[in-house]
Short mmCIF file of C-alpha atoms in Angstrom, two decimals:
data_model
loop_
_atom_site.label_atom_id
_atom_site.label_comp_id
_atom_site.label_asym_id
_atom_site.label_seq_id
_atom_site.Cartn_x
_atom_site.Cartn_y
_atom_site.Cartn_z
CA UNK A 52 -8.16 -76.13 22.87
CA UNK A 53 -11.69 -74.28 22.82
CA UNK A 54 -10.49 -72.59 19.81
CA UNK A 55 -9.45 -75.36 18.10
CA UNK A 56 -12.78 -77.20 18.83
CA UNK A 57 -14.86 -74.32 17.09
CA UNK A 58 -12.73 -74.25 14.05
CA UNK A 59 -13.24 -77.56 13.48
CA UNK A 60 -17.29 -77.27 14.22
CA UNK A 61 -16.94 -74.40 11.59
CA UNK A 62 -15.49 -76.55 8.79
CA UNK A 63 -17.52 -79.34 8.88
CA UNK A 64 -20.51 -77.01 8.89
CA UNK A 65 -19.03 -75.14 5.86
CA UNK A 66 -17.16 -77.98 4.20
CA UNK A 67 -20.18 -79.56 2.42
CA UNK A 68 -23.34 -77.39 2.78
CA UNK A 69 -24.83 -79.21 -0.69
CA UNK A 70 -24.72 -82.15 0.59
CA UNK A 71 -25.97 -82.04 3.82
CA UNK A 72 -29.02 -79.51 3.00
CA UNK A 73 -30.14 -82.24 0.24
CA UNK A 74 -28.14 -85.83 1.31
CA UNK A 75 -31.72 -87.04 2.26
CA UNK A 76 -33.57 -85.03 -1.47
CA UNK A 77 -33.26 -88.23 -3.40
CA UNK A 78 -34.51 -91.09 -4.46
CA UNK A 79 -38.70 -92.63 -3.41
CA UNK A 80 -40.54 -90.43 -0.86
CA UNK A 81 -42.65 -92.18 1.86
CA UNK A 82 -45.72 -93.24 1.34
CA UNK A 83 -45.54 -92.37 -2.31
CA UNK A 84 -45.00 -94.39 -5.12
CA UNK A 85 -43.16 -91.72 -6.30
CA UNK A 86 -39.41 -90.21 -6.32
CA UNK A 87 -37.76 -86.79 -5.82
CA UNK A 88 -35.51 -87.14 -9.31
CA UNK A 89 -39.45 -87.27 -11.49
CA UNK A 90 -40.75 -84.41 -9.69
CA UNK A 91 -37.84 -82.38 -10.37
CA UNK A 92 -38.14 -82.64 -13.62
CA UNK A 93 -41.53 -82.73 -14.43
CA UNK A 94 -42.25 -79.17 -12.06
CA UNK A 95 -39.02 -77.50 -13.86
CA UNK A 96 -38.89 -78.34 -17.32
CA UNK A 97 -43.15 -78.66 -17.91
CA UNK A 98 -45.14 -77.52 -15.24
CA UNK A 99 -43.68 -74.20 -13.73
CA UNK A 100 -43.36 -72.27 -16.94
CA UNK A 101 -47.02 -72.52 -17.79
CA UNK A 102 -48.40 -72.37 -14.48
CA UNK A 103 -46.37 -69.26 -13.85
CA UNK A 104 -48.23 -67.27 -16.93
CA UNK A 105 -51.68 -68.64 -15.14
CA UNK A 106 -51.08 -66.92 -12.47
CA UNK A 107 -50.11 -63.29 -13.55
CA UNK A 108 -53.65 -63.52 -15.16
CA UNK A 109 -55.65 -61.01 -13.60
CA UNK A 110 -58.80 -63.77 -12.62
CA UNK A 111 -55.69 -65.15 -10.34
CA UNK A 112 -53.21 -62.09 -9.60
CA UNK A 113 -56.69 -60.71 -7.10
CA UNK A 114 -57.56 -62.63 -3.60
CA UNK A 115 -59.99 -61.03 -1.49
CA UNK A 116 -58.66 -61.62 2.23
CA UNK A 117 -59.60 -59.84 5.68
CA UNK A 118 -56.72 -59.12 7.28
CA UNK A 119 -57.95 -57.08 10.41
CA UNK A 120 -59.52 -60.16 11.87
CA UNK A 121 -59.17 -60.84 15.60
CA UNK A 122 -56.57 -63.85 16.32
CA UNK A 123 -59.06 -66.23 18.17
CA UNK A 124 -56.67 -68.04 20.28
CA UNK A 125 -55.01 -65.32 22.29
CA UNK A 126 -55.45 -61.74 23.00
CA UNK A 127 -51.53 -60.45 22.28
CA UNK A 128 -52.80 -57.60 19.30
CA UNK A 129 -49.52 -56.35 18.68
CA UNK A 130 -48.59 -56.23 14.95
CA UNK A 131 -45.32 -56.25 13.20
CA UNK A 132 -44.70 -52.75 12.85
CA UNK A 133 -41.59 -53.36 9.78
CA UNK A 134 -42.47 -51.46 6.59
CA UNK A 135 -42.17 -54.50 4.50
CA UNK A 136 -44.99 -56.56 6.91
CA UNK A 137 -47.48 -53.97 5.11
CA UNK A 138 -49.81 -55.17 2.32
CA UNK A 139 -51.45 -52.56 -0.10
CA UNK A 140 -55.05 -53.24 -0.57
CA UNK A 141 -56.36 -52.40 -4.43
CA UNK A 142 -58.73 -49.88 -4.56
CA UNK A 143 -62.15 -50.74 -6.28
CA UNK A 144 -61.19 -48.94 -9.92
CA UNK A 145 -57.97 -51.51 -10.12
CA UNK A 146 -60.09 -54.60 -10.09
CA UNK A 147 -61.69 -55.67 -12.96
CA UNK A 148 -65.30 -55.37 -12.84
CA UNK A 149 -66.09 -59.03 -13.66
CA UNK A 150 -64.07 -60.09 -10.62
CA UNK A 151 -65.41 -57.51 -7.91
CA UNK A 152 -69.32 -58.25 -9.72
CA UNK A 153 -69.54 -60.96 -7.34
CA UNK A 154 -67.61 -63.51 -5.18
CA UNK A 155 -69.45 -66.31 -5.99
CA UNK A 156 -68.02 -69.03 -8.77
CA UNK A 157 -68.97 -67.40 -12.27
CA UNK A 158 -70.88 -69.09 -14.51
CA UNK A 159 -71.51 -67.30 -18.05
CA UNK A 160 -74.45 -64.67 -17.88
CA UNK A 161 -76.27 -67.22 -20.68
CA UNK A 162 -75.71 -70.28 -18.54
CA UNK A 163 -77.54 -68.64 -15.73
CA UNK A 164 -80.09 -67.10 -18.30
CA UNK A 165 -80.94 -70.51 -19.16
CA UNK A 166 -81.25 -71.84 -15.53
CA UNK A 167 -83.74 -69.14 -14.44
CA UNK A 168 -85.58 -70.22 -18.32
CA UNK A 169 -85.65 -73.52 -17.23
CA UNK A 170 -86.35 -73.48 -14.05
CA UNK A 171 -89.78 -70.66 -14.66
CA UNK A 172 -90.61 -73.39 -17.58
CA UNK A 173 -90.55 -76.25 -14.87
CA UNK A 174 -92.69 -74.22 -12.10
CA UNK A 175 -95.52 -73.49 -14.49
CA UNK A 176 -98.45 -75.67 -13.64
CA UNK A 177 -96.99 -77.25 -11.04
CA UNK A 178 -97.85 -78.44 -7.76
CA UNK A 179 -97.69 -75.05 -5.49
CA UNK A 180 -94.14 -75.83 -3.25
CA UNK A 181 -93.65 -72.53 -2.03
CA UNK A 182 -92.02 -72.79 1.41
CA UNK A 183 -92.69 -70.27 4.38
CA UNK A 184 -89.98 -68.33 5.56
CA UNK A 185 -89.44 -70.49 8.73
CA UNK A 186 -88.81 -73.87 6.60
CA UNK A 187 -86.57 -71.71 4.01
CA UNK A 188 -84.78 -70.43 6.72
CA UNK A 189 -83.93 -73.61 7.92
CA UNK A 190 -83.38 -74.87 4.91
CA UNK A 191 -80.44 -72.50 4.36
CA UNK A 192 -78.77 -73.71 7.84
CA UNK A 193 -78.91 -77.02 6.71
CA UNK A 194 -77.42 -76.22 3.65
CA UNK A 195 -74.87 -73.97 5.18
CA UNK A 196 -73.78 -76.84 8.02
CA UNK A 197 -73.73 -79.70 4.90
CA UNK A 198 -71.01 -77.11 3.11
CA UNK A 199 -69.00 -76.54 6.40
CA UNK A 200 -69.05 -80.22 6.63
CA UNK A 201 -67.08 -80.58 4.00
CA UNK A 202 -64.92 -77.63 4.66
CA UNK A 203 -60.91 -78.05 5.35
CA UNK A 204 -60.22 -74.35 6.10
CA UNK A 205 -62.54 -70.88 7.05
CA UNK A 206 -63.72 -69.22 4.18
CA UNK A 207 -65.74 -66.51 5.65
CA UNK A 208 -63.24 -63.52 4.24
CA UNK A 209 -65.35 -63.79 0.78
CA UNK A 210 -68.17 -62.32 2.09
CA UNK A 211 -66.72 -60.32 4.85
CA UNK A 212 -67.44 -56.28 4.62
CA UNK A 213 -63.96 -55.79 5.61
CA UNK A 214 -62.26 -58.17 3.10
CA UNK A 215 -60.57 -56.30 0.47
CA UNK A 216 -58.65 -57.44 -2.64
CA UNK A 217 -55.34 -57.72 -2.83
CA UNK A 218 -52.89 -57.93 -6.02
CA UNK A 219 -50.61 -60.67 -5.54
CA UNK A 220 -48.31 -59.66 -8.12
CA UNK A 221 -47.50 -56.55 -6.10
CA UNK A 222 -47.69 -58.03 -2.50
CA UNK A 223 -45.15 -60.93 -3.00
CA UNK A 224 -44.28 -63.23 -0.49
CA UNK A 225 -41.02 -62.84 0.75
CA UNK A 226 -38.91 -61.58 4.07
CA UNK A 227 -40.28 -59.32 5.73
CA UNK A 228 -37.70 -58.96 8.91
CA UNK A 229 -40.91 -61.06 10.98
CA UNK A 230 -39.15 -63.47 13.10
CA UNK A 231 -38.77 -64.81 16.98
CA UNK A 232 -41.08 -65.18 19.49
CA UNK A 233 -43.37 -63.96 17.84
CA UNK A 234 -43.41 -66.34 14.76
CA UNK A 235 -42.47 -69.15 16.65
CA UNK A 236 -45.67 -68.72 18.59
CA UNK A 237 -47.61 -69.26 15.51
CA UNK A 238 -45.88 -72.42 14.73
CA UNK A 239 -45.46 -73.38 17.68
CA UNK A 240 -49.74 -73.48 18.15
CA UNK A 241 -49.93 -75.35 14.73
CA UNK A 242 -47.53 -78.22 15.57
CA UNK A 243 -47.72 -78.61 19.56
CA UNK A 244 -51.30 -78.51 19.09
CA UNK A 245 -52.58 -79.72 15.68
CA UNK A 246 -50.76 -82.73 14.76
CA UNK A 247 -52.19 -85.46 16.37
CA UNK A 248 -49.78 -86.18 18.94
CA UNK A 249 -49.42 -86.39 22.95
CA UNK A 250 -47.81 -83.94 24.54
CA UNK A 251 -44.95 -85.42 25.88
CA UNK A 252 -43.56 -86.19 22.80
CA UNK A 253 -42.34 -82.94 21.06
CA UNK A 254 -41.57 -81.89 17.34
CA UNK A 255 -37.79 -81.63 16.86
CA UNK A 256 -35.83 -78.06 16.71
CA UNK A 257 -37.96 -76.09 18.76
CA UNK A 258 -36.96 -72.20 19.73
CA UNK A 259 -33.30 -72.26 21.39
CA UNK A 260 -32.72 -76.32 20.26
CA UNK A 261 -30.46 -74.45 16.75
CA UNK A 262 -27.19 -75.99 18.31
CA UNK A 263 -28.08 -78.87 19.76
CA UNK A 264 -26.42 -82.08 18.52
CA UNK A 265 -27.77 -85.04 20.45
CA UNK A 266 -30.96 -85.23 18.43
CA UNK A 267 -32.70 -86.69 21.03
CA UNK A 268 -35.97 -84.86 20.27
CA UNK A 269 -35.86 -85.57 16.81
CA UNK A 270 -35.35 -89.71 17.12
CA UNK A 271 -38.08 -89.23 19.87
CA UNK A 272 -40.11 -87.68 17.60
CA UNK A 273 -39.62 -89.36 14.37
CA UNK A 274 -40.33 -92.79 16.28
CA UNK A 275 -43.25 -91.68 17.64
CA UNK A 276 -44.54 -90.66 13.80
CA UNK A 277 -43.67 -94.08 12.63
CA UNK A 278 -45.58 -95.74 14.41
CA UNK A 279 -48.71 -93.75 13.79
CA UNK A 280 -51.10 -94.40 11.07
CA UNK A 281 -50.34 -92.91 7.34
CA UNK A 282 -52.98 -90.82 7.72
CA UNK A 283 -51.48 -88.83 10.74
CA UNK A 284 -48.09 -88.97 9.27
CA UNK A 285 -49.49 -87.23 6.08
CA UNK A 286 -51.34 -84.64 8.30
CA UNK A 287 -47.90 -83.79 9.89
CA UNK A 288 -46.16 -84.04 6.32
CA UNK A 289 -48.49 -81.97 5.10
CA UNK A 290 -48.01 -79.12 7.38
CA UNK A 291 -44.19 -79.25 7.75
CA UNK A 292 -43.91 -79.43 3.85
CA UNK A 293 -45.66 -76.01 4.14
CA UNK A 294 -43.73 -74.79 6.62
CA UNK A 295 -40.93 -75.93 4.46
CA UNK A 296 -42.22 -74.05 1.11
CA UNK A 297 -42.65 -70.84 2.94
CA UNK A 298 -39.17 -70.70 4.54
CA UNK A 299 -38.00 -71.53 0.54
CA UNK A 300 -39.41 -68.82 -0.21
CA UNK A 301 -38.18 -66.62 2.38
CA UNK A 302 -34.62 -67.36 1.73
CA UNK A 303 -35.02 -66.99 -2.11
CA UNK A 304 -36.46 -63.06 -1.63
CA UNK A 305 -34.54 -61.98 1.03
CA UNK A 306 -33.94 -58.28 1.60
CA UNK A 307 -29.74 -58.72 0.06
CA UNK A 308 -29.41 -54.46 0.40
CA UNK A 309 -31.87 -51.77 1.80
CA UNK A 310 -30.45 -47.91 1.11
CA UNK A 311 -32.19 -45.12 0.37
CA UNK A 312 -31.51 -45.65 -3.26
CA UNK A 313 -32.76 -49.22 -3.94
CA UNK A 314 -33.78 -51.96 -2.29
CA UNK A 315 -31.99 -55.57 -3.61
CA UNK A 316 -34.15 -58.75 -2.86
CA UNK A 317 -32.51 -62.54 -3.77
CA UNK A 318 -31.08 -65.50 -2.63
CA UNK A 319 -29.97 -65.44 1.20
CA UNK A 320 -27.49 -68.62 0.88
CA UNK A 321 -26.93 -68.93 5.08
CA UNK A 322 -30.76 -68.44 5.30
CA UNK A 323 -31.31 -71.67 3.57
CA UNK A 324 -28.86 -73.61 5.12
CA UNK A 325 -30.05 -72.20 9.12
CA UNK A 326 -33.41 -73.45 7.77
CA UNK A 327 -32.36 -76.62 6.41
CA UNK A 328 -28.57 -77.51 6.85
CA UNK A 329 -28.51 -81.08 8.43
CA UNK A 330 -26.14 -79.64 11.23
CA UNK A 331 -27.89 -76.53 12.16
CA UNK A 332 -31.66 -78.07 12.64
CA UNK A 333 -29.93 -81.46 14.75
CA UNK A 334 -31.00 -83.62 11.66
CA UNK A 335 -34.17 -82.10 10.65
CA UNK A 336 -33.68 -79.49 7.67
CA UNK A 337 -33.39 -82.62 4.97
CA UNK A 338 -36.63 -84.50 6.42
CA UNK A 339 -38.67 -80.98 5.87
CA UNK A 340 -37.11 -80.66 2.23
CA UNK A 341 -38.88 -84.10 1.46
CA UNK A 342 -42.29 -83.66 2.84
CA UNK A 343 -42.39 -79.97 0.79
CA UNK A 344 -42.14 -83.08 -2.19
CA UNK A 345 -45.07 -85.08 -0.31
CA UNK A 346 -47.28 -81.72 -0.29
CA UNK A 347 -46.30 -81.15 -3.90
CA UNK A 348 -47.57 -84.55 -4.85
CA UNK A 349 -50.98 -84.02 -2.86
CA UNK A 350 -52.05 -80.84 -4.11
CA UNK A 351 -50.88 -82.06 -7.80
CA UNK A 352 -53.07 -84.76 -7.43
CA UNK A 353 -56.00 -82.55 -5.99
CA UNK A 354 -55.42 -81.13 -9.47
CA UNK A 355 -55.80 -83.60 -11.66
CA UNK A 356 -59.22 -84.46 -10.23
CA UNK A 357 -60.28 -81.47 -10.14
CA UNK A 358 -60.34 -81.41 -14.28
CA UNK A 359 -63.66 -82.45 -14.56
CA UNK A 360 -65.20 -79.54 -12.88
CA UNK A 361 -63.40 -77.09 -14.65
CA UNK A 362 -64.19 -79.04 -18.51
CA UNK A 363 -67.77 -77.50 -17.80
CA UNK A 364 -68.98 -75.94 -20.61
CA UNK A 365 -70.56 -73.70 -18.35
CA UNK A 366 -67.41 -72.82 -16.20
CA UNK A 367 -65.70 -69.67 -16.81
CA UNK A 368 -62.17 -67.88 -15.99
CA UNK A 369 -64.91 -64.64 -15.65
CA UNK A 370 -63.54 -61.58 -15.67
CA UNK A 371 -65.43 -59.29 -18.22
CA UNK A 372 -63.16 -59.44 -21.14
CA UNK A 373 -63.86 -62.93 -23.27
CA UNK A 374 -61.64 -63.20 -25.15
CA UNK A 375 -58.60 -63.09 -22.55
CA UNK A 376 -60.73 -65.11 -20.29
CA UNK A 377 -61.43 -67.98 -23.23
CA UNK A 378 -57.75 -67.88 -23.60
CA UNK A 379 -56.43 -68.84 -19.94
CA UNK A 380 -59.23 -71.00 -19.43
CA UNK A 381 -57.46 -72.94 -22.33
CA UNK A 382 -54.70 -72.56 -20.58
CA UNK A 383 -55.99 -73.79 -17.07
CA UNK A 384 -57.16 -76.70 -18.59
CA UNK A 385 -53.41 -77.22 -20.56
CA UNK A 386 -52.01 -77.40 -16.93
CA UNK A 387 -54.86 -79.64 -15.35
CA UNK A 388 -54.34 -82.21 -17.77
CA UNK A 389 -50.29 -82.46 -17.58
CA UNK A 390 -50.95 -82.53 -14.23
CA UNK A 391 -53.13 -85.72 -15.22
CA UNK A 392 -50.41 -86.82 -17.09
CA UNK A 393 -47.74 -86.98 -14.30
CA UNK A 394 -47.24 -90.97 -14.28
CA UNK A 395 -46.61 -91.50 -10.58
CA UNK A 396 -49.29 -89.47 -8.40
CA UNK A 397 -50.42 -90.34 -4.93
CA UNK A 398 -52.61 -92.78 -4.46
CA UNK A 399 -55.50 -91.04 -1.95
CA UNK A 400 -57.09 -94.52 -1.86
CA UNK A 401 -54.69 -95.84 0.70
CA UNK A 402 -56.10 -93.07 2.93
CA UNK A 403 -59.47 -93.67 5.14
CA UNK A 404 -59.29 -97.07 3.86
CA UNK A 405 -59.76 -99.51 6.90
CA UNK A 406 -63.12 -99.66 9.11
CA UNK A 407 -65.49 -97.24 7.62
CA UNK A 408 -66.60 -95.37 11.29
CA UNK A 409 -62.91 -95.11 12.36
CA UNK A 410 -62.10 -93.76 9.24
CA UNK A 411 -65.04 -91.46 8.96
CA UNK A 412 -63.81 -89.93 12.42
CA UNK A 413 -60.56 -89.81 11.55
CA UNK A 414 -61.61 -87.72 8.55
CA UNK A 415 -63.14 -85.11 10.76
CA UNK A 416 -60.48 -85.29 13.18
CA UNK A 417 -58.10 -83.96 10.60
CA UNK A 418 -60.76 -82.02 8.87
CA UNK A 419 -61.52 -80.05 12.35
CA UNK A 420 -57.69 -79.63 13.07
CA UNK A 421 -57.32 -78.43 9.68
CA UNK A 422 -60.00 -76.09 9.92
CA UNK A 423 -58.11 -74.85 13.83
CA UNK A 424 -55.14 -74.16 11.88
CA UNK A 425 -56.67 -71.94 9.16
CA UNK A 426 -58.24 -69.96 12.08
CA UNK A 427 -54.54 -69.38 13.62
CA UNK A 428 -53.69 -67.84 10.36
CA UNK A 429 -55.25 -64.31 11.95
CA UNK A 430 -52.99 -64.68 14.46
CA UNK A 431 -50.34 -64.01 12.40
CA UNK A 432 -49.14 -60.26 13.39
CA UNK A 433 -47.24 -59.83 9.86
CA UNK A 434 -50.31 -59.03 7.59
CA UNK A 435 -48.05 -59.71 4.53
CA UNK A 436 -47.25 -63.22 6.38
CA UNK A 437 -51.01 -63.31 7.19
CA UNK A 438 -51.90 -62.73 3.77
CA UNK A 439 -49.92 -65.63 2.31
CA UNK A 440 -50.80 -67.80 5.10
CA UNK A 441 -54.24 -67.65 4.62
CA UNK A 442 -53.82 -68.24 1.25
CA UNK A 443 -51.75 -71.04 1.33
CA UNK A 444 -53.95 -72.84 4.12
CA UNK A 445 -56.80 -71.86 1.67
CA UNK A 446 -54.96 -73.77 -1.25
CA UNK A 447 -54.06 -76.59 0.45
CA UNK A 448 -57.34 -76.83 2.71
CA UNK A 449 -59.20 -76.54 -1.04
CA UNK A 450 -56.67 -79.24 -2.38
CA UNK A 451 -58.08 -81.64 0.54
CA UNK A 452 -61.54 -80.65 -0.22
CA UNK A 453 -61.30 -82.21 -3.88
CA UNK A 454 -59.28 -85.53 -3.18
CA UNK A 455 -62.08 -86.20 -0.34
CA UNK A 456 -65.08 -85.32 -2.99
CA UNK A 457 -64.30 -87.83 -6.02
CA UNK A 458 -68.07 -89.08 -5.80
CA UNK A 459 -69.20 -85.77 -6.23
CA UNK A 460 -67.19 -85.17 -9.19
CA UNK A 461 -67.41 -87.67 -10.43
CA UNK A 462 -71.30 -86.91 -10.83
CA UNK A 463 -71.21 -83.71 -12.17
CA UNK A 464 -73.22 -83.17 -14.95
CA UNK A 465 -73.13 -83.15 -18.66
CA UNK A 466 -75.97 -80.68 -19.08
CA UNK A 467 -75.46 -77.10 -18.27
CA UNK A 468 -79.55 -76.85 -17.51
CA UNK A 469 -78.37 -78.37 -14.15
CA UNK A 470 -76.40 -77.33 -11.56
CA UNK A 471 -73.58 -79.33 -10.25
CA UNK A 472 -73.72 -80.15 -6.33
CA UNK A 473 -69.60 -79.91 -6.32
CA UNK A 474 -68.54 -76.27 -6.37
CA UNK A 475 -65.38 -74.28 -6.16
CA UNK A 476 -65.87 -70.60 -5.29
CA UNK A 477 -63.77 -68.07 -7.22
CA UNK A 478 -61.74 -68.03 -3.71
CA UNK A 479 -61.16 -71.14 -3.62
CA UNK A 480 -59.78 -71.63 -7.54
CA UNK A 481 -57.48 -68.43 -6.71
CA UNK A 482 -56.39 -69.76 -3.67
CA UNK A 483 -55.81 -73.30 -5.10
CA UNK A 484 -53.57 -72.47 -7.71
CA UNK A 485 -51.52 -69.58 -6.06
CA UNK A 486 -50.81 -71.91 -3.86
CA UNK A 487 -49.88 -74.92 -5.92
CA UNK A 488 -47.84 -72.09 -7.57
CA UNK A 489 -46.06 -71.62 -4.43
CA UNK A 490 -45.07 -75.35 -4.05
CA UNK A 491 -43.99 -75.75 -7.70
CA UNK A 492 -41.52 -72.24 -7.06
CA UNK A 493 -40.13 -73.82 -3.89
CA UNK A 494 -39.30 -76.53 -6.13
CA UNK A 495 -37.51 -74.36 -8.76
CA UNK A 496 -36.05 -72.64 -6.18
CA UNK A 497 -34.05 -75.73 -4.46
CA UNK A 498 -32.55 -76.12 -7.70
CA UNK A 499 -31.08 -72.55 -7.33
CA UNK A 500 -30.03 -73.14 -3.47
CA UNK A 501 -28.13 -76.35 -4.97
CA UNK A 502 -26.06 -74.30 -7.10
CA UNK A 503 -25.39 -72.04 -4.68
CA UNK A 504 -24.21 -74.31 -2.47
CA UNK A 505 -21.97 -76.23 -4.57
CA UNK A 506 -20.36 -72.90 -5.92
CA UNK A 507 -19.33 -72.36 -2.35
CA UNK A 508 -17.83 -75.70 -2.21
#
């Protein structure tokens, strides 16, 4: 009888993989006024070829990161000791000289030229305002607390002495063997901790819940979210569609064949479907496939608002060589302005919208718990995990940073003789797109994993 009971479990879980990894991937998303069906096709067929060039540029291929930072939450130190967990740092002859020059958004040697022109031309004559190293030392707190203020994520790895760069290109981010308690740990932190919700209630499909079919947690859980305010349901949407994109990702370059002759990465079918298979994650896996679409439509809309600051005369892709820099600046802007084009983006405004303190705390609230989760990042003992983490925490944290600053933007100015009080930093543009790169491949990529799955039947 106990056979026949787990023959039966075994073809219903292998009878109709397709549909049950992607029976919920259809149709309007939540919260959106958007649906799965236009995203598809406007990420495959426009977006992802051009955005994939971008980023084998070498202004984007190089992100500085420090990955020998102390995890700040615990003191476990161990480190994944699997070959493929290591990252290869460049050394300072394979970066181009523009890039390691400084870390600091590039404006064009003349625009700068001009600035120091002006402002000599302005100080002539004029009233002495010299300040005394106390008041200028203050000065640069205040400063420094108004730009963490509007911070989503830690950015202190650009000036860090022990960040190095790292080619992206020939770090990828794929399996690396770094699974279990480990792992889990990390996630664990982020959602139990991060996502704005009490204790007792807890997020579906935790470690050792793979097999359970009563998805009690999940209704639990999902009623709880319901009922909370769109802002906290975005927070956690957010978050899980990351978690989402990087376990896409993990299943599309998994290690297929290791000898000592070659090593064969690709598509891990049984990966995807333990990660997302209605049956194996007690209801979840199709939930986490649509909020990777919710995060898609955020940082696509972060974006196309961020086109303004990047029209700037003044702004440069700066590398040293002009002419290839001229040419995917072009480019960048091609991109920002289909992404402007996509007819059915998210509308930010219904976020923060309802009495001005409440909202202005809740803004912080999820600013600060952003900003905890960026931090856990150097927990992460995989440093080619860590690497990606930080970068896509960076991305999405920068993302967040734009959508919250349309004011600012907005009031940029026309003139290069001034300089505009909304910046990016060359870490933040890098990590912004490699990022949104990330999303838009995790998109591609379920296209492949439906395929797949309908090939086995």
């Amino acid at each position: 009888m106990k056979l026949v009971v787990v023959l039966l479990l075994l073809l219903q879980v292998s009878g109709s993989a397709d549909s049950r990894c992607f029976c919920e991937v259809t149709g309007d998303l939540d919260d959106c006024a958007c649906d799965v069906e236009t995203i598809d096709g406007f990420n495959n067929e426009q977006l992802f070829p051009k955005l994939q060039t971008l980023l084998e540029s070498d202004y984007f291929r190089f992100y500085k990161a420090n990955l020998n930072k102390p995890c700040p939450f615990w003191t476990d130190s161990s480190h994944c000791g699997l070959r493929d967990c290591v990252v290869q740092p460049c050394s300072p002859n394979e970066v181009p000289e523009g890039i390691r020059s400084s870390s600091h958004n590039k404006y064009s040697a003349e625009a700068n030229e001009q600035l120091n022109e002006c402002e000599k031309t302005q100080h002539l004559g004029a009233v002495d305002v010299s300040l005394s190293d106390e008041t200028r030392e203050a000065l640069l707190e205040w400063n420094k607390h108004d730009d963490e203020a509007e911070r989503f994520c830690v950015v202190d790895d650009e000036e860090s002495p022990d960040s190095q760069y790292v080619d992206l290109l020939l770090n990828p981010e794929r399996f690396t063997g770094y699974r279990g308690p480990e792992d889990w740990r990390i996630w664990t932190s982020i959602y139990e901790e991060n996502c704005f919700k009490p204790y007792t209630v807890k997020r579906p499909l935790m470690p050792g819940s793979f097999h359970s079919s009563s998805g009690g947690e999940e209704r639990t859980f999902y009623s709880w979210l319901e009922g909370q305010c769109v802002e906290k349901r975005a927070f956690y949407r957010l978050i899980s569609g990351l978690h989402a994109s990087i376990n896409i990702h993990l299943s599309a370059r998994y290690l297929l064949e290791d000898s000592w002759f070659q090593k064969k990465w690709g598509h891990n079918v049984s990966e995807f479907r333990k990660r997302f298979d209605s049956e194996l994650t007690a209801g979840e896996g199709p939930k986490r496939l649509r909020n990777l679409y919710f995060l898609y439509l955020i940082e696509l809309r972060a974006l196309a608002k961020a086109l303004p600051f990047f029209q700037q005369p003044s702004f440069r892709l700066y590398t040293g060589r002009p002419e290839e820099d001229q040419k995917h600046k072009e480019l960048l802007l091609q991109i920002l302005q289909l992404a402007r084009s996509f007819p059915l983006h998210f509308d930010e405004t219904s976020l923060f919208a309802g009495d001005e303190k409440e909202a202005a705390k809740l803004k912080d609230d999820i600013r600060l718990a952003f900003l905890n989760i960026s931090r856990i990042m150097d927990c992460v003992g995989c440093f080619k995990c860590r690497l990606w983490g930080k970068l896509q925490t960076q991305g999405l944290g920068t993302a967040l940073k734009i959508l919250f600053s349309e004011r600012q933007i907005e009031a940029l100015p026309t003139s290069s003789n001034r300089r505009p009080s909304f910046q990016l930093s060359r870490q933040e543009i890098v990590s912004l797109l490699n990022a949104f790169g990330r999303i838009s491949t995790s998109i591609r990529e379920l296209k492949n994993f439906r395929s797949l799955l309908a090939e086995e039947g």
